[in-house]
CSV table of C-alpha atoms and ligand atoms in Angstrom, one decimal:
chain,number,residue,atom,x,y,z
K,27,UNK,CA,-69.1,24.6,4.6
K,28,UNK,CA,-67.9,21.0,3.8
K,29,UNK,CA,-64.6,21.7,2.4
K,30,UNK,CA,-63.1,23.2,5.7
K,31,UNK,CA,-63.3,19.9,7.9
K,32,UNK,CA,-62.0,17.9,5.0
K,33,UNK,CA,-59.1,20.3,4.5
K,34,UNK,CA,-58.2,20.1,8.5
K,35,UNK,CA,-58.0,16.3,8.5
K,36,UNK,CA,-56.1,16.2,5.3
K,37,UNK,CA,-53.5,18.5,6.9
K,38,UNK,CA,-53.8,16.5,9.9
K,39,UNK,CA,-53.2,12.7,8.3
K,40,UNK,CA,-50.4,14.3,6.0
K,41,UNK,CA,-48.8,15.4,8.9
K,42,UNK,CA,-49.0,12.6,11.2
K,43,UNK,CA,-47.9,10.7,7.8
K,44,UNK,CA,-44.8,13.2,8.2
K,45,UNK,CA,-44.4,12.2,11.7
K,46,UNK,CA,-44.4,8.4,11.0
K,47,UNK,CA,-42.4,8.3,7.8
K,48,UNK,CA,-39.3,11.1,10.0
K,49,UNK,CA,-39.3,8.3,12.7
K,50,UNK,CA,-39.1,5.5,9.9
K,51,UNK,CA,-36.0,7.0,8.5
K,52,UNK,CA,-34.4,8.3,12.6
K,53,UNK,CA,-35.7,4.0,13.2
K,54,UNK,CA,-33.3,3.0,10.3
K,55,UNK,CA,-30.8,5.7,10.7
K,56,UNK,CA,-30.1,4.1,13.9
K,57,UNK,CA,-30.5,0.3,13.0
K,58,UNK,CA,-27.8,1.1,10.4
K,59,UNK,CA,-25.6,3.0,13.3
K,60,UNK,CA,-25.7,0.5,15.6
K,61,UNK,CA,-25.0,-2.0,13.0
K,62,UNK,CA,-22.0,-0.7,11.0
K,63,UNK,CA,-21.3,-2.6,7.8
K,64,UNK,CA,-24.2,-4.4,7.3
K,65,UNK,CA,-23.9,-5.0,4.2
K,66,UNK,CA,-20.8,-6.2,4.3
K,67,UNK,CA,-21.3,-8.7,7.4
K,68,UNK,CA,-23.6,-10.9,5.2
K,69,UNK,CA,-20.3,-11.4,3.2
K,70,UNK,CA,-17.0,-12.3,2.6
K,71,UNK,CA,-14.4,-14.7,4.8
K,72,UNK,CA,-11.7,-15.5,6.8
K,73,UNK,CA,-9.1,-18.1,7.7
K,74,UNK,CA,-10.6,-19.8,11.1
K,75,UNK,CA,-7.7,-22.5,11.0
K,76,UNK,CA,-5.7,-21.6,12.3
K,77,UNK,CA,-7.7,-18.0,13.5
K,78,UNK,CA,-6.9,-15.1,12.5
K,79,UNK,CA,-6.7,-12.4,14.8
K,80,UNK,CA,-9.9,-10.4,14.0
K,81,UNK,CA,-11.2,-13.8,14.2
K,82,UNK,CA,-10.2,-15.2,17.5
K,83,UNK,CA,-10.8,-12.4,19.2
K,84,UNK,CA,-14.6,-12.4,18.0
K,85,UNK,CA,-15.0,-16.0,18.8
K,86,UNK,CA,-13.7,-16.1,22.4
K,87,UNK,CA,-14.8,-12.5,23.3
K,88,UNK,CA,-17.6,-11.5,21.3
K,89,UNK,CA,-20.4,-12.5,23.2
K,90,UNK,CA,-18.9,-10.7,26.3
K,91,UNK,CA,-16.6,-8.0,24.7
K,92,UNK,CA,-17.4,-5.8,27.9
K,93,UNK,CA,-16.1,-8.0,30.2
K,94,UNK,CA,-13.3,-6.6,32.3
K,95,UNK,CA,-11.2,-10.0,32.6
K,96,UNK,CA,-10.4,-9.7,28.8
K,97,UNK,CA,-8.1,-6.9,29.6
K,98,UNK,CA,-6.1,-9.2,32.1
K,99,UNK,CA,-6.5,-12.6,29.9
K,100,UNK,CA,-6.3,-11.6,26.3
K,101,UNK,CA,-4.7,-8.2,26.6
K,102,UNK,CA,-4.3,-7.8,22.5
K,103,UNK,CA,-8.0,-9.0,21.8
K,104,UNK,CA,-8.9,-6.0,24.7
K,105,UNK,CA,-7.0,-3.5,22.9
K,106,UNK,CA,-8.3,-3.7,19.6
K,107,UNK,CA,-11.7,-4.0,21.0
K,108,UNK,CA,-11.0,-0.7,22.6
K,109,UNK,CA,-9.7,0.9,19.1
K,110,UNK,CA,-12.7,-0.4,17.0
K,111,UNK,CA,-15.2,-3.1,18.1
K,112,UNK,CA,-16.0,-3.2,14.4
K,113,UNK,CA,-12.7,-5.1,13.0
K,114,UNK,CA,-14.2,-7.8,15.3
K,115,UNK,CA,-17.8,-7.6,14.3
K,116,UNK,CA,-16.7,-7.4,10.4
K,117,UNK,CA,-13.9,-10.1,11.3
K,118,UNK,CA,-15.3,-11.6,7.9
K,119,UNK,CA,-14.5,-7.7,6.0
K,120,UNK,CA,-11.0,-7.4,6.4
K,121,UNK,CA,-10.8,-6.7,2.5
K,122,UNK,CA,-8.9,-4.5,-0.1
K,123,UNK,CA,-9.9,-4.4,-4.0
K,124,UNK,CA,-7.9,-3.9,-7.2
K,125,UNK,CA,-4.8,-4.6,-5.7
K,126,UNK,CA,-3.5,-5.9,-9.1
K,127,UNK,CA,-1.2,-8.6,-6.9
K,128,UNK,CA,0.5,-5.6,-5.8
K,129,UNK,CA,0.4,-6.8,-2.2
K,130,UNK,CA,3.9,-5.8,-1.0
K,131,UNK,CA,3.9,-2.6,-2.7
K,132,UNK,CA,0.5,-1.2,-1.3
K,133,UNK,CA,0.7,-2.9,1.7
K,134,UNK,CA,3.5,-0.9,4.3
K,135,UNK,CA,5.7,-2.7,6.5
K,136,UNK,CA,3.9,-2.7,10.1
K,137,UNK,CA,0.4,-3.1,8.5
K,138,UNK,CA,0.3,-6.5,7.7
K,139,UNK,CA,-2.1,-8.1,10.1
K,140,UNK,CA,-4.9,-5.2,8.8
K,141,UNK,CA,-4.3,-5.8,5.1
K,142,UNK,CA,-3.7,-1.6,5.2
K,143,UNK,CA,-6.6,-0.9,6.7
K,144,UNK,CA,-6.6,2.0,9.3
K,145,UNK,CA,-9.9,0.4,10.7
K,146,UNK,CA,-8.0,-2.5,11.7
K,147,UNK,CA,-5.0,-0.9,12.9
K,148,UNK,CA,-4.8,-2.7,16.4
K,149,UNK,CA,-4.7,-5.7,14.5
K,150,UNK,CA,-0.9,-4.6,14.1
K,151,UNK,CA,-0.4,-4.2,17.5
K,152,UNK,CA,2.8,-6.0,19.4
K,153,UNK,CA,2.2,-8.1,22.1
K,154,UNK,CA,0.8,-11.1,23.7
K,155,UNK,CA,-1.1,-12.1,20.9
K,156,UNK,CA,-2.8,-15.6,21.6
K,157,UNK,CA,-1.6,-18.8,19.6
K,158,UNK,CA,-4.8,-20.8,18.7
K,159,UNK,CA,-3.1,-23.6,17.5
K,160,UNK,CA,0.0,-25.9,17.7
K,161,UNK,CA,1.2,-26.8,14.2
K,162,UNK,CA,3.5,-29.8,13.1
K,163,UNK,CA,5.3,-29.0,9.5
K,164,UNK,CA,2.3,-30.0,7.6
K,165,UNK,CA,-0.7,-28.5,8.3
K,166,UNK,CA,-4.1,-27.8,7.1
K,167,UNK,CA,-5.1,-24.4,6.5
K,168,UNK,CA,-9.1,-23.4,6.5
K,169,UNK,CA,-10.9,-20.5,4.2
K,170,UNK,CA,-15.0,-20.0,6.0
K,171,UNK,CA,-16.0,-17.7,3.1
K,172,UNK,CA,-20.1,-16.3,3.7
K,173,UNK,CA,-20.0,-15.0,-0.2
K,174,UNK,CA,-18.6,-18.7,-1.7
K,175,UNK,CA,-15.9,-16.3,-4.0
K,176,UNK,CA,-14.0,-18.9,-5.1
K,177,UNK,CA,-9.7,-18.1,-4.7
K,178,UNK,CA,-7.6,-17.8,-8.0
K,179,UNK,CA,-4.9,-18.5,-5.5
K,180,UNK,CA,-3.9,-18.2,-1.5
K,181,UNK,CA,0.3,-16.9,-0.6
K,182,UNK,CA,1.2,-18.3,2.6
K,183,UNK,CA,4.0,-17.1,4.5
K,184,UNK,CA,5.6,-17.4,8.1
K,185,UNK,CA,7.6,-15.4,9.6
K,186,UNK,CA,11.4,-16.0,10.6
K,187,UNK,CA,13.0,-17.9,13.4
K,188,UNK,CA,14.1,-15.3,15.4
K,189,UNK,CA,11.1,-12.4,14.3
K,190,UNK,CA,9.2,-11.8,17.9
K,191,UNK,CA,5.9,-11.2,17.3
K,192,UNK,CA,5.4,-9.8,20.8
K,193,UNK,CA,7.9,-7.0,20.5
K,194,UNK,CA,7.9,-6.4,16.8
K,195,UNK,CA,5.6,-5.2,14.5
K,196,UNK,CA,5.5,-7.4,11.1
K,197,UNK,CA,7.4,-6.3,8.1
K,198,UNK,CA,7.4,-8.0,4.5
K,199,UNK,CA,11.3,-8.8,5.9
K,200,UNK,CA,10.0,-10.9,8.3
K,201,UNK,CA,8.3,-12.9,6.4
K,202,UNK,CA,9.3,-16.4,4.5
K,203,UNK,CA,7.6,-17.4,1.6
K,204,UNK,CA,5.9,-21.0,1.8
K,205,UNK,CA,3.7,-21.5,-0.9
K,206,UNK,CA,0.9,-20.1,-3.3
K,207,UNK,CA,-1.7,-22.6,-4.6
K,208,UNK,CA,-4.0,-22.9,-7.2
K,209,UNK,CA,-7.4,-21.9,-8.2
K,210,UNK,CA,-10.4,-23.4,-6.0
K,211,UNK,CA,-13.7,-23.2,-7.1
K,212,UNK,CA,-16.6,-21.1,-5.2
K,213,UNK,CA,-17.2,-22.7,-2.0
K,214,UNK,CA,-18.0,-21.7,1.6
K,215,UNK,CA,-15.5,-24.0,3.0
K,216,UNK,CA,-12.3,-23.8,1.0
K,217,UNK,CA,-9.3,-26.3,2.3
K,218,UNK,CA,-5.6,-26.7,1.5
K,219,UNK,CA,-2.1,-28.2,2.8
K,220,UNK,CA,1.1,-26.7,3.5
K,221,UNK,CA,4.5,-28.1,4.1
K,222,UNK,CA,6.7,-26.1,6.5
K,223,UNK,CA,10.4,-27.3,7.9
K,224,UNK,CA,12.5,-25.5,10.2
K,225,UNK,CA,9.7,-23.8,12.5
K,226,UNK,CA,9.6,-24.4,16.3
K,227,UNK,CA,8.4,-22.0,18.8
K,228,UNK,CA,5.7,-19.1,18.1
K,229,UNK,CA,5.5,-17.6,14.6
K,230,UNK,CA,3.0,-15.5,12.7
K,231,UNK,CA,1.1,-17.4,9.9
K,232,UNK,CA,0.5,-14.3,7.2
K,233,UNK,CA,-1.9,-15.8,4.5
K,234,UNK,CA,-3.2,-13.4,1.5
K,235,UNK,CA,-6.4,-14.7,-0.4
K,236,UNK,CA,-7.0,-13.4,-4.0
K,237,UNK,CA,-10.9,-13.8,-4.3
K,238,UNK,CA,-12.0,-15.1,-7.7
K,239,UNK,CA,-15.7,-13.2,-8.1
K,240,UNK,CA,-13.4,-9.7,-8.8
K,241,UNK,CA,-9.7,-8.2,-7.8
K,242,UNK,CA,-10.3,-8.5,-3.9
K,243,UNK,CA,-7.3,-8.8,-2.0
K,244,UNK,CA,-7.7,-10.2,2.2
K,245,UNK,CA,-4.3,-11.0,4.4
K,246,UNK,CA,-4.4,-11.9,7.9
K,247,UNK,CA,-2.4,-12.7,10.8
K,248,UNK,CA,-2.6,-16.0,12.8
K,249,UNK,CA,-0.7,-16.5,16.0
K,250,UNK,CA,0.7,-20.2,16.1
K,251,UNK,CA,3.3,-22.3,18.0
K,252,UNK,CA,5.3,-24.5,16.1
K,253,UNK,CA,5.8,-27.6,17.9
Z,29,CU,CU1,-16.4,-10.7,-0.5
């Protein structure tokens, strides 16, 4: 009879089809594990002057994050990459919304430098943290924003003479307030001034950015040096 052969292939192709379509979905399941926050890492920003720490450590270490020196030559970058390689990765992601400008409130001392984020927790870490830049009292600070959002404002503060960022974990009491600016306009490359006086030595710069495309909160720590 006709109908039998035709019946076998038809079971056959449907289930190689089966076969093909499963190892589609195991092919993505496992592009989108090895590649956490995809969606994410094609937006969104950070401050890469001065770098933040997420930041830095992606830029010198990224392309050799397994290399054993790092533990010996940038101890903090080797720490957090050993707590979660992907703060580095998402260094762009480090992002809370509908904050309401509530920063201090919903963001506990000693959580600072992850915005809150238990992801980003070695981000908090004390210790030798490396200063990418040395800073007279005016500086320029630099946004390198993927997504162009646009800032209704950026808060910049600095923490104390006397706070030691390599023994102590930052609080809001550590921190004085410099300035907060005004509205810039989507861009990828958003850049502003700030006047300091009184700074010498190593200090954390602890910059918030209030995105303009929706209520989305960022804050970072970069390690400086005063001159
Ligand atoms: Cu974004």
């Amino acid at each position: 009879m006709r109908s039998h052969k035709p019946d076998l292939s038809n079971g056959r192709s449907r289930s190689a089809i089966r076969k093909t379509v499963q190892a589609l979905v195991l092919l993505v399941a496992l592009m989108v594990g090895t590649l956490p926050w995809t969606g994410a890492a094609q937006a969104h920003g950070t401050i890469i002057n001065p770098m933040t720490r997420a930041y830095q450590c992606w830029k010198t270490w990224g392309s050799q994050h397994m290399n054993p020196a790092m533990q010996t030559q940038d101890p903090m970058c080797w720490q957090a990459f050993q707590a979660n390689p992907d703060t580095m990765w998402n260094w762009m992601s480090a992002l809370r919304d509908g904050l309401g400008g509530a920063f201090q409130a919903r963001t506990p001392d000693g959580q600072l430098c992850s915005n809150g984020l238990a992801r980003n927790n070695s981000l908090n870490q004390v210790g030798a943290w490396k200063t990418t830049a040395t800073l007279s009292r005016n500086f320029t600070v630099q946004l390198y924003d993927q997504a162009s959002h646009g800032a209704d404002y950026f808060r910049v503060y600095v923490s104390k003479n006397g706070f030691n960022p390599t023994t102590q974990r930052l609080g809001w009491g550590n921190l004085d307030f410099i300035t907060q600016t005004g509205r810039y306009a989507p861009a990828q490359n958003i850049s502003f001034n700030v006047s300091t006086s009184g700074y010498t030595g190593q200090h954390i710069l602890f910059i918030i950015w209030q995105a303009s495309h929706l209520d989305q909160a960022y804050m970072w720590c970069s390690d400086v040096n005063f001159a």
